[in-house]
CSV table of C-alpha atoms in Angstrom, one decimal:
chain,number,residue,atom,x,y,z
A,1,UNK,CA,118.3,117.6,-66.1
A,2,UNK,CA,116.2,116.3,-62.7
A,3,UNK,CA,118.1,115.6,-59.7
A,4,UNK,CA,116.7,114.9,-56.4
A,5,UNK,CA,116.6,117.9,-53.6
A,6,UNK,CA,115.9,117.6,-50.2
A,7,UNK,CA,112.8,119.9,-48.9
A,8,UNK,CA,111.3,120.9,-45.9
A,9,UNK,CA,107.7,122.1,-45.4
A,10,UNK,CA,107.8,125.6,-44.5
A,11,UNK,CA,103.9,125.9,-44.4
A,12,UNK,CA,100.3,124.1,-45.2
A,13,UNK,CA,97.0,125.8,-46.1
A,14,UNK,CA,93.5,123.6,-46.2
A,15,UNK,CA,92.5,125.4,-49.4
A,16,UNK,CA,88.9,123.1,-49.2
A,17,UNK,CA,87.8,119.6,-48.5
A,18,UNK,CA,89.9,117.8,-51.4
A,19,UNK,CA,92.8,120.1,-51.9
A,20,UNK,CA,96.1,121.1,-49.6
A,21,UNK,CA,98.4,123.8,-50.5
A,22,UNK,CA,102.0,123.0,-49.2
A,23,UNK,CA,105.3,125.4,-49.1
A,24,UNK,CA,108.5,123.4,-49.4
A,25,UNK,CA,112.0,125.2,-49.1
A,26,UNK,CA,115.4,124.0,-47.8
A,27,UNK,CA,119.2,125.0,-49.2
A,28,UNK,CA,118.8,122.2,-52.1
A,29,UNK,CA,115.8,123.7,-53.3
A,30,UNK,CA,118.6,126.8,-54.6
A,31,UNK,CA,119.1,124.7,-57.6
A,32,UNK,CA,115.2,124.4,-58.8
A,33,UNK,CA,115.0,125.6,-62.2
A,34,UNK,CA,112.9,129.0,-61.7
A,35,UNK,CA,112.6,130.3,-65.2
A,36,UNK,CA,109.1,131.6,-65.8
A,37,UNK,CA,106.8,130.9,-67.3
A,38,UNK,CA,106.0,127.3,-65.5
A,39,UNK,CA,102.8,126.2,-67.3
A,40,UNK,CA,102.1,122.6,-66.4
A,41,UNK,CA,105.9,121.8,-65.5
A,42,UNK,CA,105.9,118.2,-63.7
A,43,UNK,CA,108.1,117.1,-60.9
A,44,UNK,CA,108.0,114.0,-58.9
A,45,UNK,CA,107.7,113.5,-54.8
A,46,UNK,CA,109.0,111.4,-52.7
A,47,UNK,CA,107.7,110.4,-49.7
A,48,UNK,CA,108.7,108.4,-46.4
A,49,UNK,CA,109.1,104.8,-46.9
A,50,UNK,CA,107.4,102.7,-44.2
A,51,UNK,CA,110.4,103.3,-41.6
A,52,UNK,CA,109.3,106.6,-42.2
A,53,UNK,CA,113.0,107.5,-44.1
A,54,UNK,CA,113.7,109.0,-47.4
A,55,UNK,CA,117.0,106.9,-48.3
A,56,UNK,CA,120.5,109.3,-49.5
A,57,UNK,CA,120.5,109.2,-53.4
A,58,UNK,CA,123.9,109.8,-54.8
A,59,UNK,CA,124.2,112.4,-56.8
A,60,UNK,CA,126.3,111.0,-59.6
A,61,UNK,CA,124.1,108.1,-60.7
A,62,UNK,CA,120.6,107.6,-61.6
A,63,UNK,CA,118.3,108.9,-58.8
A,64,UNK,CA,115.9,106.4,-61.0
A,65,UNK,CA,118.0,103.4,-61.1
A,66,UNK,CA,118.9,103.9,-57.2
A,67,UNK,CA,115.3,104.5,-56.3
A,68,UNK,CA,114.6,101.0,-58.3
A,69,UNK,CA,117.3,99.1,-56.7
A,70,UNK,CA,115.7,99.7,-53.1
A,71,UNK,CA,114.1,96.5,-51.5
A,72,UNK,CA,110.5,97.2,-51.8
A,73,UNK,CA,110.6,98.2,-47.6
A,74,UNK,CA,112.5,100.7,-48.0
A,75,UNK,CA,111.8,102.0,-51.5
A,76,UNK,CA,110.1,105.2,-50.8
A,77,UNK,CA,106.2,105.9,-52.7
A,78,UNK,CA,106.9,108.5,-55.8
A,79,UNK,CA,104.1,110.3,-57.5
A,80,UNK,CA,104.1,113.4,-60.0
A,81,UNK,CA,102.8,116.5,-60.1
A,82,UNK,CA,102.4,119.7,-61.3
A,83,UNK,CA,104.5,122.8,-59.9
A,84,UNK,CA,101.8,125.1,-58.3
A,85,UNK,CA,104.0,127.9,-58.0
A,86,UNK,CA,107.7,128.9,-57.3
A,87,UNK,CA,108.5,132.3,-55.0
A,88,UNK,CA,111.4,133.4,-53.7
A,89,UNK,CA,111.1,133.2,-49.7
A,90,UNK,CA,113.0,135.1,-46.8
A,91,UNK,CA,114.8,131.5,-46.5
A,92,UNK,CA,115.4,131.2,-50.4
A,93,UNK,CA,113.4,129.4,-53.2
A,94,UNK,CA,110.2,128.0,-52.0
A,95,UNK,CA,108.8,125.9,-54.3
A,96,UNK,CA,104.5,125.0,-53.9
A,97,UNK,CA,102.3,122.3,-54.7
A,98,UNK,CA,98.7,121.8,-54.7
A,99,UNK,CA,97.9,118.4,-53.3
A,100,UNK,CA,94.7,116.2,-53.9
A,101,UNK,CA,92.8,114.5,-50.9
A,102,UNK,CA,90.5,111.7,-51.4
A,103,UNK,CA,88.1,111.4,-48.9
A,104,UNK,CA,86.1,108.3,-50.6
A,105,UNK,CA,87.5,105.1,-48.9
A,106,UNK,CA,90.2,103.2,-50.9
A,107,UNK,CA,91.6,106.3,-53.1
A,108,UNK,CA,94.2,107.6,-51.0
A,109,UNK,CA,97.6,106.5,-51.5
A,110,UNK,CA,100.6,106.9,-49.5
A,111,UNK,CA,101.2,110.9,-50.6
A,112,UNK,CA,97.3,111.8,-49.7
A,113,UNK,CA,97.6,110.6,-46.5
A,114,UNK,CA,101.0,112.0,-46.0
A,115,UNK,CA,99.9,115.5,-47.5
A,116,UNK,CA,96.7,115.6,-45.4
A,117,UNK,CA,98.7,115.1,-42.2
A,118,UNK,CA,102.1,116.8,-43.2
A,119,UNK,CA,103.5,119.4,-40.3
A,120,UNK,CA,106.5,122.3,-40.7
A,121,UNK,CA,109.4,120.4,-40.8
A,122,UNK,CA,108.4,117.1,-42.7
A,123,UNK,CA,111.0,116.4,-45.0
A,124,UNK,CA,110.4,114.7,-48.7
A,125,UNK,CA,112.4,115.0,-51.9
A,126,UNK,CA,111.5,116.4,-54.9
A,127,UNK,CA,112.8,115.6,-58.0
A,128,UNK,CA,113.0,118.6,-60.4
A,129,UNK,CA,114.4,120.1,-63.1
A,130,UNK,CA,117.5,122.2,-62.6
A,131,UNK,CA,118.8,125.3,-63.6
A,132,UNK,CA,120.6,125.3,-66.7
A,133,UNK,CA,124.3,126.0,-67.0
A,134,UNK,CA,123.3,128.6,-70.0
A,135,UNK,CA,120.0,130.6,-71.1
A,136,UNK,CA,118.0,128.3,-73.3
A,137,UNK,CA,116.9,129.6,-76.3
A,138,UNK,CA,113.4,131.3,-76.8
A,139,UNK,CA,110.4,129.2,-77.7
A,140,UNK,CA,112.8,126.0,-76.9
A,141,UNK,CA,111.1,123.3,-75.6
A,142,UNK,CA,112.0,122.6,-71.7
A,143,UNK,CA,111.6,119.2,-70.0
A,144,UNK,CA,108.0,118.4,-67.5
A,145,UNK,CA,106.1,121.0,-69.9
A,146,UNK,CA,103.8,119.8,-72.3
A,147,UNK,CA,101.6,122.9,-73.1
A,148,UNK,CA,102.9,124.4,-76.1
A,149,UNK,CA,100.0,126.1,-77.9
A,150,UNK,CA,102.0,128.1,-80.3
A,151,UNK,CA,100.7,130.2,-82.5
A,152,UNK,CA,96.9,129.0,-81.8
A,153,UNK,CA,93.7,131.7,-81.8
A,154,UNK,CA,92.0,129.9,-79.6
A,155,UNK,CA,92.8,127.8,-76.3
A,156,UNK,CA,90.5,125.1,-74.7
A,157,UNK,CA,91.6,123.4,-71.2
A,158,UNK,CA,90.1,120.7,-69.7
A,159,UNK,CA,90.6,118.7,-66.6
A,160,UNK,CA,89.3,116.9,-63.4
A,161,UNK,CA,90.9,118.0,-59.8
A,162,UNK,CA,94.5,116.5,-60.4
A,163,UNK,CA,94.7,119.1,-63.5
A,164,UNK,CA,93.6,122.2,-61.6
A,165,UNK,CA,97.3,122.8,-60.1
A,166,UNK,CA,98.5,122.8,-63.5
A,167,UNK,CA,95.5,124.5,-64.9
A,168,UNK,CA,95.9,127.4,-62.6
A,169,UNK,CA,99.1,127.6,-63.2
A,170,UNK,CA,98.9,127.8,-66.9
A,171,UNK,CA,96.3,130.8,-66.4
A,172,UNK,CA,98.6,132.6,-64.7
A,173,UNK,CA,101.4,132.5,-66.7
A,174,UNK,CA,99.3,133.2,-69.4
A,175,UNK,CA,97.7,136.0,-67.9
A,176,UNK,CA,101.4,137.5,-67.2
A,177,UNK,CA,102.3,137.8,-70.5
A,178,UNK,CA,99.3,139.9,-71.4
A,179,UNK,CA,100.8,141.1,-74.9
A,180,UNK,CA,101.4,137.3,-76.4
A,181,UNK,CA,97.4,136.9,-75.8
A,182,UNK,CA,95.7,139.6,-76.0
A,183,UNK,CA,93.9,138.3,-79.8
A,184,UNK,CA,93.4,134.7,-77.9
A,185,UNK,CA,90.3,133.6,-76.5
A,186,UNK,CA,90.5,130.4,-74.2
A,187,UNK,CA,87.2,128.5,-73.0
A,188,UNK,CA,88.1,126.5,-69.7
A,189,UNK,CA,86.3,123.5,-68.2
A,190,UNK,CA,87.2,121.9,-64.3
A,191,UNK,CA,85.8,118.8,-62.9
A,192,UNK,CA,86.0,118.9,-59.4
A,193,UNK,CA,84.6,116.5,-56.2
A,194,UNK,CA,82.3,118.9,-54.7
A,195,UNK,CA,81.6,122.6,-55.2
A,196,UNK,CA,83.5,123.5,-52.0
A,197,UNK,CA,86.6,122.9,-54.2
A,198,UNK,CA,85.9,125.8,-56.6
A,199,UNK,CA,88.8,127.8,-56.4
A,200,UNK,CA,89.6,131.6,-57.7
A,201,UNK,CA,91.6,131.7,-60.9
A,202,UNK,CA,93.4,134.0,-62.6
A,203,UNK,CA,92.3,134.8,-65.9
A,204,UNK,CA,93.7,136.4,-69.3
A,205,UNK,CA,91.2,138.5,-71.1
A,206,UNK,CA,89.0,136.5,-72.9
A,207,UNK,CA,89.0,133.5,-71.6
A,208,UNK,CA,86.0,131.7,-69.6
A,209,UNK,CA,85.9,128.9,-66.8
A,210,UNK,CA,83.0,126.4,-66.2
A,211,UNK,CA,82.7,124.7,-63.1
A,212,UNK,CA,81.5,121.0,-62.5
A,213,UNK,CA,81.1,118.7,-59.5
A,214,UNK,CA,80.3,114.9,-59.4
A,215,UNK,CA,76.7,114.5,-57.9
A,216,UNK,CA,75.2,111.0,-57.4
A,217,UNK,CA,78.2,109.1,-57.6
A,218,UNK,CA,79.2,110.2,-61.7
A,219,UNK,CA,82.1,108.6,-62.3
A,220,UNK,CA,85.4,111.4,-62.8
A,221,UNK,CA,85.5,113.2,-66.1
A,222,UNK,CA,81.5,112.4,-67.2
A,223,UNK,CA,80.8,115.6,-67.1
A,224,UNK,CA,83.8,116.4,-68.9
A,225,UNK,CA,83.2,114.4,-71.6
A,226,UNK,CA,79.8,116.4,-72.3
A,227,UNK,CA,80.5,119.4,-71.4
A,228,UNK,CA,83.4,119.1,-75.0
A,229,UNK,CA,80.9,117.6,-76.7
A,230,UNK,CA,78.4,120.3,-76.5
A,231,UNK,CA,81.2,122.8,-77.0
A,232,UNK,CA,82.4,121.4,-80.3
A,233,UNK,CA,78.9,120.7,-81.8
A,234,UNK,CA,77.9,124.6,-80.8
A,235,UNK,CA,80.8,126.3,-82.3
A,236,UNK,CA,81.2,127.2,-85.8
A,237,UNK,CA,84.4,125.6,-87.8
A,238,UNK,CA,84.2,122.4,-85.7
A,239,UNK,CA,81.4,119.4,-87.7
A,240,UNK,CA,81.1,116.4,-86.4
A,241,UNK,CA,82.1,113.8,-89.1
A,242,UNK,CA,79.3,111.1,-89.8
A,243,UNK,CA,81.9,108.1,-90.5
A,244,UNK,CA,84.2,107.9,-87.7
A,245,UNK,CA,87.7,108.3,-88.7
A,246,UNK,CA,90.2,105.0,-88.7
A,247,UNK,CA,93.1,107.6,-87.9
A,248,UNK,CA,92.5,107.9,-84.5
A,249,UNK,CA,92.8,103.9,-82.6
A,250,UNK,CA,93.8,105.6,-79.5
A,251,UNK,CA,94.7,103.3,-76.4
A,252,UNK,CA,96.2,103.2,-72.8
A,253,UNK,CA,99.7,101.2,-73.4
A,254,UNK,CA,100.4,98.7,-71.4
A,255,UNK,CA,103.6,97.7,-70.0
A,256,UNK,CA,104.2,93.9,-68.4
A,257,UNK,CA,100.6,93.2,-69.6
A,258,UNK,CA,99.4,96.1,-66.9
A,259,UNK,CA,97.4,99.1,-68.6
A,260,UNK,CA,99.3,102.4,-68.2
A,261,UNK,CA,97.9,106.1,-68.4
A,262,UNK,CA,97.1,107.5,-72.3
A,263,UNK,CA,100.0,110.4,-73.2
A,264,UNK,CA,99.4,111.4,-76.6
A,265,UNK,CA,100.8,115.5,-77.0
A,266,UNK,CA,102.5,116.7,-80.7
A,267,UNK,CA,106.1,115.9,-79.5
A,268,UNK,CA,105.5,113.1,-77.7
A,269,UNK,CA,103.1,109.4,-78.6
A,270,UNK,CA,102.9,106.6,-75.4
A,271,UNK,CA,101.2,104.5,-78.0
A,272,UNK,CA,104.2,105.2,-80.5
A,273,UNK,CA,102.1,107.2,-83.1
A,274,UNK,CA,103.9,108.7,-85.7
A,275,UNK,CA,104.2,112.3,-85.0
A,276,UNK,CA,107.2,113.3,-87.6
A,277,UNK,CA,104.7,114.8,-90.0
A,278,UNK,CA,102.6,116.9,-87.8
A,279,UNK,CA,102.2,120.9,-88.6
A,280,UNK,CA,100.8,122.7,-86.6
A,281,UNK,CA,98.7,125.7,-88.3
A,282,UNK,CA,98.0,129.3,-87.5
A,283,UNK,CA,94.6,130.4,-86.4
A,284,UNK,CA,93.6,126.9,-84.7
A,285,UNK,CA,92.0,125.7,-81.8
A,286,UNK,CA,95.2,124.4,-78.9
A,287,UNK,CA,93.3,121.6,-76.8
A,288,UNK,CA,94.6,120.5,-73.4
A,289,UNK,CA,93.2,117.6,-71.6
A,290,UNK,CA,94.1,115.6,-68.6
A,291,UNK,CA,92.7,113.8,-65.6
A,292,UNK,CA,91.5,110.4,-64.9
A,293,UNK,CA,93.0,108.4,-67.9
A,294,UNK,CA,89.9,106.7,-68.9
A,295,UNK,CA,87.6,110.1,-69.2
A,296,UNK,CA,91.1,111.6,-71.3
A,297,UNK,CA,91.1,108.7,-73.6
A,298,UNK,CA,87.0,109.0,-74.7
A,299,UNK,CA,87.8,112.9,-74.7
A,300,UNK,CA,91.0,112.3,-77.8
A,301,UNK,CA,88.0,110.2,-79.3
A,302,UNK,CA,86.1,112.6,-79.6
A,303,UNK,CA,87.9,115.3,-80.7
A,304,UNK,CA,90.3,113.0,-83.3
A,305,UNK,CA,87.7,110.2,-84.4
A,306,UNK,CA,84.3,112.4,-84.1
A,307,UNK,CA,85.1,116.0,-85.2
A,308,UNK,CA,88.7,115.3,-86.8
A,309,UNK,CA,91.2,117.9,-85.0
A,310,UNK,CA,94.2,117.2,-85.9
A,311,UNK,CA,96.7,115.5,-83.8
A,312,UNK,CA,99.1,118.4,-83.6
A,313,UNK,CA,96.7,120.8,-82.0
A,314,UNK,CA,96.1,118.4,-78.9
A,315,UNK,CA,97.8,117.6,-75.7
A,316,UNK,CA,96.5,114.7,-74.0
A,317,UNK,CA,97.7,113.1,-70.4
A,318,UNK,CA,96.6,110.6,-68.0
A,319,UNK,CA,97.6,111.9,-64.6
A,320,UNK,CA,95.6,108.9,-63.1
A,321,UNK,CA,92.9,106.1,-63.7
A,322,UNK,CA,90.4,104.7,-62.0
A,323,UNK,CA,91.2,101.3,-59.6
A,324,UNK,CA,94.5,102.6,-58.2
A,325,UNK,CA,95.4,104.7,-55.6
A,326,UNK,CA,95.3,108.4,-56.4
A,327,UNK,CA,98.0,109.6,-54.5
């Protein structure tokens, strides 16, 4: 279950020119769910409306339904993102996130320009999964985690800078449990705004990271989108079909006639595919893709349509798109 928890930030680090690390803690934070491993767990933020307040949500209704309800002045901006880390603090559970700063005039939202100016003390809410009231069962699915590669040989991720929090954190975890891939190989690739944004990441054995930054004004996930192509057509295993599948008509939906973000993964269709009959088989290839929603969707082309993986070895999210505000 997600509730809303009030949180204080407890510290900020400029980790480079696009990203901020920020420490949250505060007593409500004590019931975050901190079961390990977090892979690419998703929370949501929010942030001071334009009174600069965070309105009281009761905790026996909807947080969701209250937050709608809220005139529009008052309503406080809400974005997601992916749980960077989770320690345990002098103060109690202190709970980190990786935000993304957008320096190119029109692309930061509300939370960017929050983030880039947030001080100790600054209060938002997060809205998080908590503890449960008994263990869950191993290998259960948990809610906000969509990377479940299973029993695969081989792991491929791939994302722009709003996918490196998650990224990371999916290395790590993976790299913590040393004896559950020690036969898996993993081939990485991050998109990034300039190379100042590289970043240090914790590997498994094994596994390889290649770095890209936009020059020239690329638009997000080009390089991406060939860098996967060149990846599939060099390895062994993978051909290219020469007539495009008609399995694959992979589209943003849309909701009140306004496009919304692509999130195709093997227990969950947007576009309402039929994932009932999907196996997943030993000894394949896990692919994890997300980042600007456009770049995501060509990407699913490619690997369903072009060089037919199968749905059920794929995880695909749009964590933003191009035309709105990134954060």
């Amino acid at each position: 279950m997600y509730q809303p928890m009030r949180a204080q930030v407890s510290q900020t680090i400029r980790l480079s020119p696009n990203f901020v690390r920020i420490y949250f803690n505060g007593p409500e934070l004590a019931t975050l769910d901190t079961t390990m491993p977090i892979f690419d767990r998703r929370i949501k933020v929010l942030f001071p409306n334009s009174r600069g307040e965070i309105p009281e949500f009761h905790p026996l209704d909807s947080w969701y339904q209250q937050w709608q309800e809220l005139p529009e002045s008052l309503q406080p901006p809400m974005r997601s993102y992916s749980i960077r880390d989770i320690q345990q603090g002098e103060t109690g559970v202190e709970l980190v996130i990786d935000f993304v700063l957008h320096s190119k005039p029109g692309a930061q939202g509300p939370a960017g320009s929050w983030a880039e100016a947030a001080q100790v003390g600054d209060t938002v809410v997060i809205v998080g999964p908590t503890s449960p009231a008994e263990p869950e069962a191993i290998g259960e699915p948990r809610p906000g985690i969509e990377f479940q590669p299973a029993i695969a040989s081989e792991i491929v991720l791939v994302g722009d800078e709003t996918a490196l929090p998650a990224i990371g954190r999916i290395l790590e975890d993976l790299s913590a449990q040393d004896d559950t891939v020690s036969n898996v190989a993993g081939m990485v690739f991050i998109e990034v705004p300039e190379k100042a944004d590289y970043q240090e990441l914790r590997c498994p054995p094994g596994f390889s990271v290649q770095w890209f930054h936009r020059e020239n004004h690329q638009e997000p996930g080009a390089q991406l989108i060939q860098a996967i192509t060149t990846f599939l057509g060099n390895n062994v295993g993978i051909q290219k079909s020469q007539t495009p599948s008609t399995a694959d008509k992979s589209q943003s939906t849309t909701l009140d006639g306004v496009t919304e973000l692509v999130w195709e993964t093997p227990t969950y269709s947007a576009a309402g595919y039929d994932i009932t009959d999907e196996v997943q088989s030993p000894g394949r290839r896990y692919f994890w893709i997300a980042g600007e929603s456009g770049a995501v969707t060509k990407i699913r082309r490619i690997l369903v349509r072009d060089f037919h993986i199968p749905r059920s070895d794929v995880a695909f999210m749009g964590y933003w798109k191009i035309g709105r505000a990134m954060g």
